Amino acid sequence: MNYKLNIDRHNIDIVLGQTIEQNKFGEHLEASGNNLLFGDSWDHAYLDNAQIKKLADVSVGGHPTSDSSLASFFGRVNYNFNEKYMLQATVRTDGSSNFAKGHRWGIFPSASAGWVVTNEEFMESVKGIMDFFKIRASWDRTETATSPTSNT
């Protein structure tokens, strides 16, 4: 789901979503080729249509797969004021059978802030020299908990 709200110079964009995946044991095989006869058209995206002139024009790979499941829930809020000052906050929670037992769920937050310096009035004199200059800082957490939760 996506919701956008614009009030005067305040812009807010909210995204909420969910994904669910289930993979069964089997094998994964992929192949790709360059220099397609019909350009980048997906209608003719077959390996047979690649003009293979050298070995580097084709890539083939594969690997065995095992049963796994993944469920994710995520939300993101973007805010900007007058295309100058920006804030973003994201939270994602993933439950995966690939995570260690007792640690099947993880919460992965992130945040960032930005300032488009070239949109400030005091930067008007350098517009011909510098078209875009933005300062951005961000933080995120990507690891899961290290100890299982006790239910005693």
Tab-separated table of C-alpha atoms in Angstrom, residues 39-127:
chain	number	residue	atom	x	y	z
A	39	GLY	CA	17.746	-5.843	-28.881
A	40	ASP	CA	16.473	-5.728	-25.324
A	41	SER	CA	12.948	-6.933	-26.146
A	42	TRP	CA	11.522	-9.296	-23.513
A	43	ASP	CA	9.324	-10.787	-26.237
A	44	HIS	CA	12.412	-12.462	-27.732
A	45	ALA	CA	14.556	-12.926	-24.617
A	46	TYR	CA	15.733	-16.453	-25.360
A	47	LEU	CA	19.284	-17.718	-25.096
A	48	ASP	CA	18.944	-18.961	-28.688
A	49	ASN	CA	18.611	-15.327	-29.826
A	50	ALA	CA	22.001	-14.327	-28.383
A	51	GLN	CA	24.731	-13.671	-30.926
A	52	ILE	CA	27.486	-15.567	-29.158
A	53	LYS	CA	30.836	-14.474	-30.581
A	54	LYS	CA	32.986	-15.394	-27.608
A	55	LEU	CA	32.586	-17.387	-24.394
A	56	ALA	CA	32.204	-14.175	-22.360
A	57	ASP	CA	28.898	-13.494	-24.182
A	58	VAL	CA	27.142	-16.321	-22.320
A	59	SER	CA	26.863	-17.212	-18.642
A	60	VAL	CA	25.431	-20.426	-17.178
A	61	GLY	CA	25.099	-21.217	-13.492
A	62	GLY	CA	23.115	-23.228	-11.022
A	63	HIS	CA	22.919	-24.614	-7.522
A	64	PRO	CA	20.819	-26.979	-5.440
A	65	THR	CA	18.031	-25.442	-3.386
A	66	SER	CA	16.477	-26.576	-0.138
A	67	ASP	CA	13.086	-26.034	1.443
A	68	SER	CA	12.834	-22.578	2.934
A	69	SER	CA	10.196	-20.033	3.847
A	70	LEU	CA	10.334	-16.272	4.295
A	71	ALA	CA	7.687	-13.846	5.521
A	72	SER	CA	8.400	-10.127	5.601
A	73	PHE	CA	6.480	-7.090	6.744
A	74	PHE	CA	7.811	-3.623	6.025
A	75	GLY	CA	6.961	0.029	6.314
A	76	ARG	CA	8.656	3.195	5.141
A	77	VAL	CA	7.948	6.881	5.695
A	78	ASN	CA	9.591	9.517	3.507
A	79	TYR	CA	9.294	13.180	4.401
A	80	ASN	CA	10.722	16.159	2.601
A	81	PHE	CA	10.262	19.847	3.114
A	82	ASN	CA	10.486	21.996	0.001
A	83	GLU	CA	12.822	19.479	-1.725
A	84	LYS	CA	15.566	20.660	0.676
A	85	TYR	CA	15.327	18.673	3.899
A	86	MET	CA	14.580	14.953	3.837
A	87	LEU	CA	13.929	12.262	6.416
A	88	GLN	CA	13.302	8.564	5.872
A	89	ALA	CA	12.490	5.816	8.371
A	90	THR	CA	12.091	2.158	7.462
A	91	VAL	CA	11.269	-0.910	9.541
A	92	ARG	CA	11.323	-4.413	8.147
A	93	THR	CA	10.679	-7.598	10.066
A	94	ASP	CA	11.621	-10.914	8.489
A	95	GLY	CA	10.768	-14.414	9.594
A	96	SER	CA	12.886	-17.041	7.865
A	97	SER	CA	13.423	-20.758	8.178
A	98	ASN	CA	17.055	-20.024	7.224
A	99	PHE	CA	17.604	-18.092	10.474
A	100	ALA	CA	18.914	-20.086	13.445
A	101	LYS	CA	16.381	-21.855	15.659
A	102	GLY	CA	15.258	-19.517	18.421
A	103	HIS	CA	16.066	-16.571	16.150
A	104	ARG	CA	13.554	-17.098	13.334
A	105	TRP	CA	12.440	-13.452	13.337
A	106	GLY	CA	14.546	-10.339	12.993
A	107	ILE	CA	13.685	-6.644	13.037
A	108	PHE	CA	15.737	-4.448	10.696
A	109	PRO	CA	15.272	-0.694	11.158
A	110	SER	CA	16.942	2.099	9.198
A	111	ALA	CA	16.835	5.871	9.118
A	112	SER	CA	18.359	8.610	7.011
A	113	ALA	CA	18.394	12.381	6.776
A	114	GLY	CA	19.395	14.535	3.836
A	115	TRP	CA	19.942	18.161	2.947
A	116	VAL	CA	19.976	19.344	-0.677
A	117	VAL	CA	22.387	22.238	-0.230
A	118	THR	CA	22.029	23.444	-3.828
A	119	ASN	CA	18.323	24.184	-3.202
A	120	GLU	CA	19.260	26.851	-0.648
A	121	GLU	CA	19.122	30.506	-1.635
A	122	PHE	CA	22.754	31.108	-0.622
A	123	MET	CA	23.839	28.588	-3.301
A	124	GLU	CA	22.298	30.506	-6.231
A	125	SER	CA	25.687	32.011	-7.130
A	126	VAL	CA	27.228	28.562	-7.822
A	127	LYS	CA	24.401	27.099	-9.949
